[in-house]
Short mmCIF file of C-alpha atoms and ligand atoms in Angstrom, two decimals:
data_model
loop_
_atom_site.label_atom_id
_atom_site.label_comp_id
_atom_site.label_asym_id
_atom_site.label_seq_id
_atom_site.Cartn_x
_atom_site.Cartn_y
_atom_site.Cartn_z
CA MET I 206 48.90 13.53 -21.99
CA ALA I 207 52.39 14.52 -22.19
CA ALA I 208 55.06 12.77 -23.88
CA GLY I 209 58.53 11.79 -23.84
CA SER I 210 59.82 14.21 -26.23
CA PHE I 211 58.43 17.57 -26.57
CA ARG I 212 61.97 18.28 -25.92
CA SER I 213 61.05 19.76 -26.19
CA ARG I 214 58.04 18.05 -26.24
CA GLU I 215 56.08 21.16 -25.93
CA LEU I 216 52.92 19.82 -27.23
CA ASP I 217 51.81 23.29 -27.08
CA HIS I 218 49.26 22.83 -24.45
CA ALA I 219 49.10 26.41 -25.10
CA SER I 220 50.41 26.88 -21.69
CA ASP I 221 53.35 24.63 -21.06
CA VAL I 222 51.53 22.90 -18.28
CA PRO I 223 50.74 19.45 -19.55
CA ALA I 224 47.13 18.49 -19.59
CA ILE I 225 46.35 16.23 -16.71
CA ASP I 226 43.07 14.80 -17.79
CA PRO I 227 42.98 11.20 -18.94
CA PRO I 228 43.62 10.88 -22.65
CA VAL I 229 40.64 11.74 -24.75
CA ARG I 230 39.00 8.56 -25.86
CA ASN I 231 38.88 7.98 -29.55
CA ALA I 232 35.30 7.75 -30.58
CA TYR I 233 36.14 7.11 -34.19
CA GLY I 234 33.03 9.00 -35.08
CA ALA I 235 31.28 9.15 -38.37
CA ALA I 236 33.71 9.33 -41.22
CA MET I 237 34.23 12.87 -42.31
CA THR I 238 35.88 13.55 -45.59
CA TRP I 239 39.02 15.59 -45.73
CA ARG I 240 37.22 18.07 -47.94
CA LEU I 241 34.63 18.69 -45.23
CA LEU I 242 37.38 18.97 -42.70
CA LEU I 243 39.36 21.70 -44.36
CA PRO I 244 37.15 24.63 -43.35
CA VAL I 245 37.35 23.37 -39.77
CA LEU I 246 41.12 23.28 -40.02
CA ALA I 247 41.25 26.75 -41.44
CA LEU I 248 39.24 27.96 -38.46
CA LEU I 249 41.45 26.09 -36.02
CA CYS I 250 44.62 27.56 -37.39
CA GLY I 251 43.30 31.01 -37.90
CA GLY I 252 43.90 30.41 -41.56
CA ILE I 253 47.64 30.76 -41.18
CA ALA I 254 49.32 27.49 -41.89
CA VAL I 255 46.52 25.70 -43.58
CA ARG I 256 46.06 28.18 -46.36
CA GLY I 257 48.78 26.51 -48.35
CA GLU I 258 47.18 23.13 -47.74
CA THR I 259 43.62 23.90 -48.72
CA GLY I 260 44.31 23.31 -52.37
CA THR I 261 46.01 20.05 -51.68
CA SER I 262 44.79 16.84 -50.20
CA PHE I 263 45.79 14.36 -47.58
CA ALA I 264 47.07 12.21 -50.41
CA ALA I 265 49.34 15.03 -51.52
CA PHE I 266 50.64 15.37 -47.96
CA LEU I 267 51.44 11.67 -47.94
CA ASP I 268 53.17 11.96 -51.33
CA GLY I 269 55.48 14.63 -49.95
CA LEU I 270 56.12 12.57 -46.85
CA ARG I 271 56.82 9.46 -48.92
CA ALA I 272 59.58 11.26 -50.77
CA ASP I 273 61.23 12.36 -47.51
CA ALA I 274 60.81 8.90 -46.01
CA GLN I 275 62.47 7.35 -49.05
CA ARG I 276 65.43 9.69 -48.66
CA GLN I 277 65.72 8.49 -45.06
CA GLY I 278 65.85 4.88 -46.17
CA ILE I 279 62.25 3.90 -45.45
CA ALA I 280 61.18 1.07 -47.76
CA ALA I 281 58.07 1.48 -49.89
CA THR I 282 56.58 -1.58 -48.19
CA THR I 283 57.06 -0.01 -44.72
CA PHE I 284 55.41 3.20 -45.88
CA ALA I 285 52.52 1.29 -47.40
CA GLU I 286 52.04 -0.76 -44.23
CA ALA I 287 51.97 2.37 -42.09
CA PHE I 288 49.44 4.27 -44.14
CA ALA I 289 47.31 1.61 -45.81
CA GLY I 290 43.71 2.85 -45.90
CA LEU I 291 44.54 5.66 -43.52
CA THR I 292 42.41 8.80 -43.45
CA PRO I 293 42.77 11.94 -41.35
CA ASP I 294 41.01 11.69 -37.99
CA PRO I 295 38.64 14.58 -37.22
CA ASN I 296 38.59 13.47 -33.57
CA VAL I 297 42.29 14.28 -33.30
CA LEU I 298 41.62 17.82 -34.42
CA ALA I 299 38.68 18.10 -32.06
CA ALA I 300 40.84 16.88 -29.18
CA ARG I 301 43.52 19.34 -30.17
CA ARG I 302 40.94 22.10 -30.25
CA HIS I 303 39.69 21.21 -26.79
CA ALA I 304 43.14 21.13 -25.24
CA PRO I 305 43.06 23.75 -22.47
CA GLU I 306 44.54 27.06 -23.51
CA TYR I 307 45.37 28.00 -19.95
CA GLY I 308 47.15 25.76 -17.50
CA LYS I 309 46.46 25.76 -13.81
CA PRO I 310 48.72 27.88 -11.59
CA PHE I 311 51.53 25.98 -9.82
CA GLY I 312 49.71 25.34 -6.54
CA PRO I 313 46.51 23.74 -7.89
CA TYR I 314 48.47 21.97 -10.60
CA ILE I 315 50.87 20.34 -8.14
CA ALA I 316 48.00 19.50 -5.79
CA SER I 317 46.16 17.74 -8.61
CA LEU I 318 49.16 15.67 -9.70
CA ALA I 319 50.56 14.88 -6.27
CA SER I 320 47.07 14.03 -5.04
CA ALA I 321 46.34 11.74 -2.11
CA SER I 322 44.97 9.07 -4.43
CA ARG I 323 47.99 9.17 -6.75
CA ILE I 324 50.34 9.00 -3.74
CA GLY I 325 48.35 6.01 -2.44
CA VAL I 326 48.53 4.12 -5.73
CA GLY I 327 52.20 5.04 -6.05
CA VAL I 328 53.03 3.59 -2.65
CA ARG I 329 51.31 0.34 -3.64
CA LYS I 330 53.11 0.23 -6.99
CA SER I 331 56.37 0.89 -5.21
CA ALA I 332 55.87 -2.22 -3.08
CA GLN I 333 54.59 -4.31 -5.98
CA TRP I 334 57.54 -3.46 -8.24
CA ASN I 335 60.18 -3.12 -5.55
CA ALA I 336 62.65 -5.62 -7.02
CA THR I 337 62.34 -4.14 -10.52
CA LEU I 338 62.72 -0.60 -9.19
CA ARG I 339 65.89 -1.55 -7.31
CA ALA I 340 67.33 -3.20 -10.42
CA VAL I 341 66.51 -0.20 -12.63
CA GLU I 342 67.87 2.22 -10.03
CA GLN I 343 71.05 0.15 -9.84
CA LYS I 344 71.56 0.16 -13.60
CA TYR I 345 70.65 3.77 -14.44
CA GLY I 346 71.29 5.64 -11.20
CA VAL I 347 67.89 7.33 -11.14
CA ASP I 348 66.01 7.37 -7.84
CA SER I 349 63.03 5.01 -7.89
CA SER I 350 60.71 7.67 -6.49
CA ILE I 351 61.40 9.84 -9.54
CA LEU I 352 60.65 6.91 -11.88
CA LEU I 353 57.42 6.12 -10.06
CA SER I 354 56.43 9.77 -10.10
CA ILE I 355 56.90 10.21 -13.85
CA TRP I 356 55.05 6.94 -14.47
CA GLY I 357 52.23 8.20 -12.25
CA VAL I 358 52.07 11.64 -13.85
CA GLU I 359 52.27 10.41 -17.44
CA SER I 360 49.73 7.59 -17.36
CA SER I 361 48.50 7.15 -13.77
CA PHE I 362 50.83 4.14 -13.48
CA GLY I 363 49.61 2.69 -16.75
CA GLU I 364 45.92 3.08 -15.99
CA SER I 365 45.40 5.65 -18.76
CA GLU I 366 45.23 3.60 -21.91
CA SER I 367 46.86 4.50 -25.20
CA ARG I 368 44.10 4.13 -27.75
CA TRP I 369 44.75 6.39 -30.69
CA ASP I 370 46.50 5.10 -33.77
CA VAL I 371 49.84 6.90 -33.72
CA PHE I 372 50.31 7.08 -37.50
CA ARG I 373 46.80 8.41 -38.00
CA SER I 374 47.09 11.00 -35.22
CA LEU I 375 50.50 12.25 -36.27
CA ALA I 376 49.54 12.33 -39.95
CA THR I 377 46.38 14.30 -39.17
CA LEU I 378 48.30 16.87 -37.12
CA ALA I 379 51.24 17.01 -39.53
CA ALA I 380 48.99 17.48 -42.56
CA ALA I 381 47.30 20.35 -40.74
CA ARG I 382 50.79 21.74 -40.05
CA PHE I 383 50.30 21.96 -36.32
CA GLN I 384 53.59 22.88 -34.66
CA HIS I 385 55.30 22.25 -37.94
CA PRO I 386 57.63 20.40 -38.34
CA LEU I 387 57.31 18.57 -34.98
CA PHE I 388 54.54 16.13 -35.91
CA ARG I 389 55.92 15.52 -39.39
CA ASP I 390 59.33 14.64 -37.92
CA GLU I 391 57.66 12.35 -35.40
CA LEU I 392 55.85 10.60 -38.23
CA LEU I 393 59.20 9.91 -39.90
CA ALA I 394 60.52 8.59 -36.56
CA ALA I 395 57.49 6.29 -36.28
CA LEU I 396 58.30 4.94 -39.75
CA GLN I 397 61.84 4.17 -38.58
CA ILE I 398 60.46 2.20 -35.61
CA LEU I 399 58.17 0.22 -37.90
CA GLN I 400 60.96 -0.42 -40.39
CA GLN I 401 63.25 -1.68 -37.64
CA GLY I 402 60.54 -4.15 -36.71
CA ARG I 403 60.55 -2.98 -33.10
CA ILE I 404 56.77 -2.75 -32.84
CA PRO I 405 54.11 -4.40 -35.00
CA ARG I 406 51.96 -1.90 -36.90
CA ARG I 407 48.86 -2.63 -34.80
CA ALA I 408 50.70 -1.81 -31.59
CA PHE I 409 51.33 1.85 -32.48
CA LEU I 410 48.91 3.28 -29.94
CA GLY I 411 49.19 6.55 -28.10
CA SER I 412 47.54 9.79 -27.08
CA TYR I 413 45.72 11.86 -29.69
CA ALA I 414 49.01 13.66 -30.20
CA GLY I 415 51.09 10.56 -30.74
CA ALA I 416 52.60 10.14 -27.27
CA MET I 417 53.01 6.40 -26.84
CA GLY I 418 52.49 3.96 -24.03
CA GLN I 419 52.84 4.29 -20.28
CA PRO I 420 55.73 6.80 -20.33
CA GLN I 421 54.08 8.75 -23.16
CA PHE I 422 57.10 8.75 -25.47
CA LEU I 423 56.84 10.38 -28.85
CA PRO I 424 58.30 8.13 -31.57
CA SER I 425 61.64 10.00 -31.61
CA SER I 426 61.99 9.38 -27.86
CA TYR I 427 61.10 5.74 -28.31
CA LEU I 428 63.92 5.45 -30.86
CA LYS I 429 66.41 7.11 -28.53
CA TYR I 430 65.43 5.86 -25.10
CA ALA I 431 63.08 2.87 -25.03
CA VAL I 432 64.75 -0.27 -23.68
CA ASP I 433 63.91 -3.92 -23.09
CA PHE I 434 64.38 -4.61 -19.40
CA ASP I 435 62.36 -7.79 -18.94
CA GLY I 436 64.49 -9.59 -21.50
CA ASP I 437 61.83 -10.67 -24.00
CA GLY I 438 63.61 -8.83 -26.80
CA ALA I 439 61.10 -5.99 -27.28
CA ALA I 440 61.00 -2.55 -25.68
CA ASP I 441 57.33 -2.75 -24.78
CA ILE I 442 56.40 0.57 -23.18
CA TRP I 443 52.70 -0.32 -23.48
CA ASN I 444 52.53 -3.54 -21.46
CA SER I 445 55.79 -4.24 -19.63
CA VAL I 446 56.28 -2.32 -16.39
CA PRO I 447 60.01 -3.21 -16.25
CA ASP I 448 60.42 -1.82 -19.78
CA VAL I 449 58.42 1.31 -18.87
CA LEU I 450 60.48 2.05 -15.75
CA ALA I 451 63.83 1.33 -17.41
CA SER I 452 62.91 3.42 -20.45
CA ILE I 453 62.06 6.42 -18.24
CA ALA I 454 65.33 5.91 -16.34
CA ASN I 455 67.30 5.62 -19.57
CA TYR I 456 65.69 8.81 -20.85
CA LEU I 457 66.71 10.73 -17.74
CA ARG I 458 70.19 9.25 -17.54
CA GLN I 459 70.95 10.02 -21.16
CA SER I 460 69.59 13.53 -20.62
CA GLY I 461 72.23 14.13 -17.95
CA TRP I 462 70.69 12.82 -14.73
CA GLN I 463 73.29 12.66 -11.96
CA PRO I 464 73.01 9.70 -9.57
CA LYS I 465 72.57 10.47 -5.87
CA LEU I 466 71.75 14.12 -6.56
CA GLN I 467 68.39 15.33 -5.22
CA TRP I 468 66.21 17.43 -7.56
CA GLY I 469 66.23 20.14 -4.89
CA PHE I 470 64.47 21.26 -1.71
CA GLU I 471 61.80 23.63 -0.59
CA VAL I 472 63.47 26.33 1.49
CA THR I 473 62.63 29.23 3.75
CA VAL I 474 64.12 32.65 3.02
CA PRO I 475 65.11 35.03 5.84
CA ARG I 476 63.46 38.41 6.13
CA SER I 477 66.67 40.29 5.36
CA PHE I 478 67.46 38.27 2.24
CA ASP I 479 69.14 39.95 -0.73
CA TYR I 480 66.97 38.77 -3.62
CA ARG I 481 69.53 39.62 -6.27
CA ALA I 482 71.25 36.28 -5.64
CA SER I 483 69.95 33.44 -7.77
CA ARG I 484 72.82 30.95 -8.00
CA GLY I 485 75.34 29.53 -5.59
CA THR I 486 76.62 26.54 -3.69
CA PHE I 487 74.52 25.00 -0.95
CA VAL I 488 77.14 26.25 1.49
CA GLN I 489 76.65 29.80 0.23
CA TRP I 490 72.88 29.48 0.43
CA THR I 491 73.14 28.24 3.99
CA ALA I 492 75.39 31.22 4.82
CA ARG I 493 72.77 33.53 3.29
CA GLY I 494 70.23 32.17 5.76
CA LEU I 495 68.27 29.72 3.61
CA ARG I 496 67.01 26.61 5.38
CA ARG I 497 65.17 23.51 4.27
CA ALA I 498 61.47 23.99 4.89
CA ASP I 499 61.20 20.57 6.54
CA GLY I 500 63.93 21.46 9.04
CA ALA I 501 66.55 19.04 7.67
CA THR I 502 70.03 20.28 6.76
CA LEU I 503 70.94 21.42 3.25
CA PRO I 504 73.72 19.41 1.55
CA ALA I 505 77.34 20.32 2.22
CA VAL I 506 78.33 20.08 -1.45
CA GLY I 507 76.87 21.02 -4.80
CA ASN I 508 75.23 23.96 -6.54
CA ALA I 509 71.66 25.14 -6.61
CA ILE I 510 69.48 27.76 -8.22
CA LEU I 511 66.98 29.72 -6.13
CA PHE I 512 63.56 29.43 -7.71
CA PHE I 513 60.37 31.30 -6.82
CA PRO I 514 57.73 29.71 -9.08
CA SER I 515 55.07 32.21 -8.01
CA GLY I 516 57.22 35.06 -6.78
CA ALA I 517 58.78 36.02 -3.47
CA THR I 518 55.47 35.75 -1.59
CA GLY I 519 55.06 32.08 -2.56
CA PRO I 520 57.08 28.92 -1.88
CA ALA I 521 60.84 29.02 -2.55
CA PHE I 522 63.03 26.19 -3.81
CA LEU I 523 66.70 25.46 -4.27
CA VAL I 524 66.90 23.27 -7.38
CA THR I 525 69.84 21.33 -8.78
CA ASP I 526 70.91 20.27 -12.25
CA ASN I 527 68.62 17.23 -11.93
CA PHE I 528 65.60 19.54 -11.80
CA VAL I 529 66.73 20.90 -15.16
CA VAL I 530 66.96 17.29 -16.43
CA LEU I 531 63.33 16.70 -15.43
CA LYS I 532 62.44 19.56 -17.77
CA LYS I 533 63.97 17.59 -20.64
CA PHE I 534 61.18 15.07 -20.16
CA ASN I 535 58.68 17.89 -20.48
CA ASN I 536 59.93 21.43 -20.87
CA SER I 537 57.88 23.04 -18.13
CA ASP I 538 58.80 24.23 -14.63
CA ALA I 539 55.32 23.29 -13.42
CA TYR I 540 55.74 19.74 -14.75
CA ALA I 541 59.18 19.33 -13.20
CA LEU I 542 58.04 20.67 -9.83
CA ALA I 543 54.96 18.43 -9.85
CA VAL I 544 57.09 15.36 -10.59
CA ALA I 545 59.47 16.43 -7.82
CA ALA I 546 56.60 16.97 -5.38
CA LEU I 547 55.07 13.55 -6.06
CA ALA I 548 58.49 11.86 -5.86
CA ASP I 549 59.10 13.46 -2.46
CA ARG I 550 55.77 12.23 -1.15
CA LEU I 551 56.46 8.72 -2.47
CA ARG I 552 59.66 8.56 -0.43
CA GLY I 553 57.89 9.72 2.67
CA LEU I 554 58.78 13.42 2.70
CA PRO I 555 56.13 15.97 3.70
CA ALA I 556 54.18 18.11 1.23
CA PHE I 557 55.48 21.57 0.36
CA ARG I 558 54.73 24.00 3.17
CA GLY I 559 54.80 27.41 1.53
CA ARG I 560 51.47 29.01 0.61
CA TRP I 561 50.84 29.57 -3.06
CA PRO I 562 49.55 33.09 -3.76
CA ALA I 563 45.79 33.08 -4.37
CA ASP I 564 46.11 35.41 -7.36
CA ASP I 565 48.80 33.32 -9.08
CA PHE I 566 48.25 32.52 -12.72
CA GLN I 567 49.87 30.62 -15.56
CA LEU I 568 51.04 32.68 -18.50
CA THR I 569 49.72 31.56 -21.85
CA ARG I 570 52.25 30.40 -24.37
CA SER I 571 51.70 33.51 -26.46
CA THR I 572 52.30 35.75 -23.43
CA ARG I 573 55.51 33.89 -22.66
CA ILE I 574 56.69 34.29 -26.23
CA ALA I 575 55.81 37.99 -26.14
CA LEU I 576 57.85 38.36 -22.94
CA GLN I 577 60.82 36.61 -24.53
CA HIS I 578 60.76 39.01 -27.47
CA ARG I 579 60.38 41.99 -25.16
CA LEU I 580 63.37 40.93 -23.03
CA ALA I 581 65.43 40.34 -26.18
CA ALA I 582 64.54 43.85 -27.34
CA LEU I 583 65.81 45.14 -23.98
CA GLY I 584 69.16 43.51 -24.73
CA TYR I 585 68.91 40.23 -22.83
CA LYS I 586 70.18 37.05 -24.41
CA ILE I 587 67.20 34.74 -24.88
CA ALA I 588 67.77 31.11 -25.82
CA ASP I 589 64.26 30.15 -26.83
CA PHE I 590 61.44 32.06 -28.48
CA ASP I 591 58.98 29.18 -28.17
CA GLY I 592 57.72 30.20 -24.77
CA HIS I 593 59.88 27.93 -22.61
CA PHE I 594 61.32 29.59 -19.54
CA ASP I 595 64.73 28.61 -18.32
CA PHE I 596 66.66 29.98 -15.37
CA ASP I 597 68.64 32.38 -17.58
CA LEU I 598 65.38 33.97 -18.59
CA ARG I 599 64.34 34.23 -14.95
CA ASP I 600 67.69 35.93 -14.27
CA ALA I 601 66.91 38.42 -17.04
CA VAL I 602 63.57 39.09 -15.35
CA ARG I 603 65.43 39.54 -12.05
CA ASP I 604 67.78 42.08 -13.57
CA GLN I 605 64.96 44.04 -15.11
CA GLN I 606 62.97 43.91 -11.85
CA ARG I 607 65.97 45.39 -10.09
CA ARG I 608 66.06 48.24 -12.61
CA TYR I 609 62.38 48.89 -11.91
CA GLY I 610 62.96 48.84 -8.16
CA MET I 611 60.87 45.70 -7.71
CA ILE I 612 61.81 42.66 -5.61
CA PRO I 613 64.08 40.71 -8.01
CA ASP I 614 62.54 37.27 -7.61
CA GLY I 615 62.60 36.29 -11.30
CA TYR I 616 58.83 35.91 -11.39
CA PRO I 617 57.10 37.64 -14.29
CA GLY I 618 53.90 38.53 -12.47
CA ARG I 619 51.20 40.96 -13.59
CA THR I 620 52.96 44.06 -12.27
CA PHE I 621 56.19 43.16 -14.03
CA LEU I 622 54.49 42.28 -17.31
CA ASP I 623 52.58 45.53 -17.21
CA ARG I 624 55.78 47.47 -16.51
CA VAL I 625 57.72 45.75 -19.25
CA GLY I 626 54.88 46.26 -21.72
CA VAL I 627 53.56 42.74 -22.29
CA GLN I 628 49.83 42.40 -22.37
CA VAL I 629 48.40 39.66 -20.18
CA ARG I 630 45.35 37.76 -21.23
CA THR I 631 43.80 35.79 -18.44
CA PRO I 632 40.80 33.48 -18.45
CA1 LIG Q 274 60.57 -6.28 -23.01
#
């Protein structure tokens, strides 16, 4: 699952690598009362957030929400329609509990998303929807291979069904105060969609975490970015492929996507390279000896950031501002690079050539947060203490690596984390 808006739609897959399994099917198991559920919740949350909730009930949660909804102009009838007969769903909490705490390292993660079978299906979809893709590309300026890739990564081109009731899932997670206030805010956004009459109540289907339809948009993303492209009057991201593709394109365009700009390129780095450099124009990178890994020529104009996802011994990439835009769809370097890799394959480019280090690993979210606090304590300016890495943070790592006499590749590997005093937990 993954979803349009964990914008940071960090659905805290405790690592920021989105889960790649098909959505957990909703078994709608035996009804479990909220009272029975509370001890489970307390366990799940380590007793932190839920403590304040244990004395209250789901009904009390809804009462509080109702008051906020009213202030935002939601009619009582809309609220009643959304929550009529609704109970918390223990299966949502179980799915949340089973979400993997550790993501795969970059190499295996990219290999699993840009798999031969997904490339094969993508090529067929590309032919099947060629006219639509051209029209969407024309209107929004986003390359069709990127649109196909996100569609493929988010829902296997619509093959992964949205089955969970969005109001029920979001209410269950919000009442349990998971990632508060994200799910509560999304619930209010879902109420806005219902009130606007954009989707009938029964059509609110998504992942267990409320990510809706084929592009896996959270309700707030649906409000901002979903569009009707097939002209039937409804932005149907569940059933209309033109609407799905145009909504993804609209999302990216409104997030700053620049037409005709590649996401970036895999590159080779010369032996004598000065690793302190991390930013420059393509012309400067070419002068410093970087070359495209596939032998083609780097662009003559534009800027790029040098990115070593797994350190200097692994593959190297020059990425552009459009790579950063991909992270607005899902705030994860691994996600953006996997989308980029699949898009490249769908337009006939070869797979990445660099070898991923065998001992590579994905930092847990808590390790990433610990690193952010540690770097802040060392005097670096850190934009985000939620565990999302941006290229400024990687530059801070570079600077600190240089002080330690390490290769400044911006990769917080085990040696660096140990040196900087952040404990690494690995599976
Ligand atoms: Ca439509």
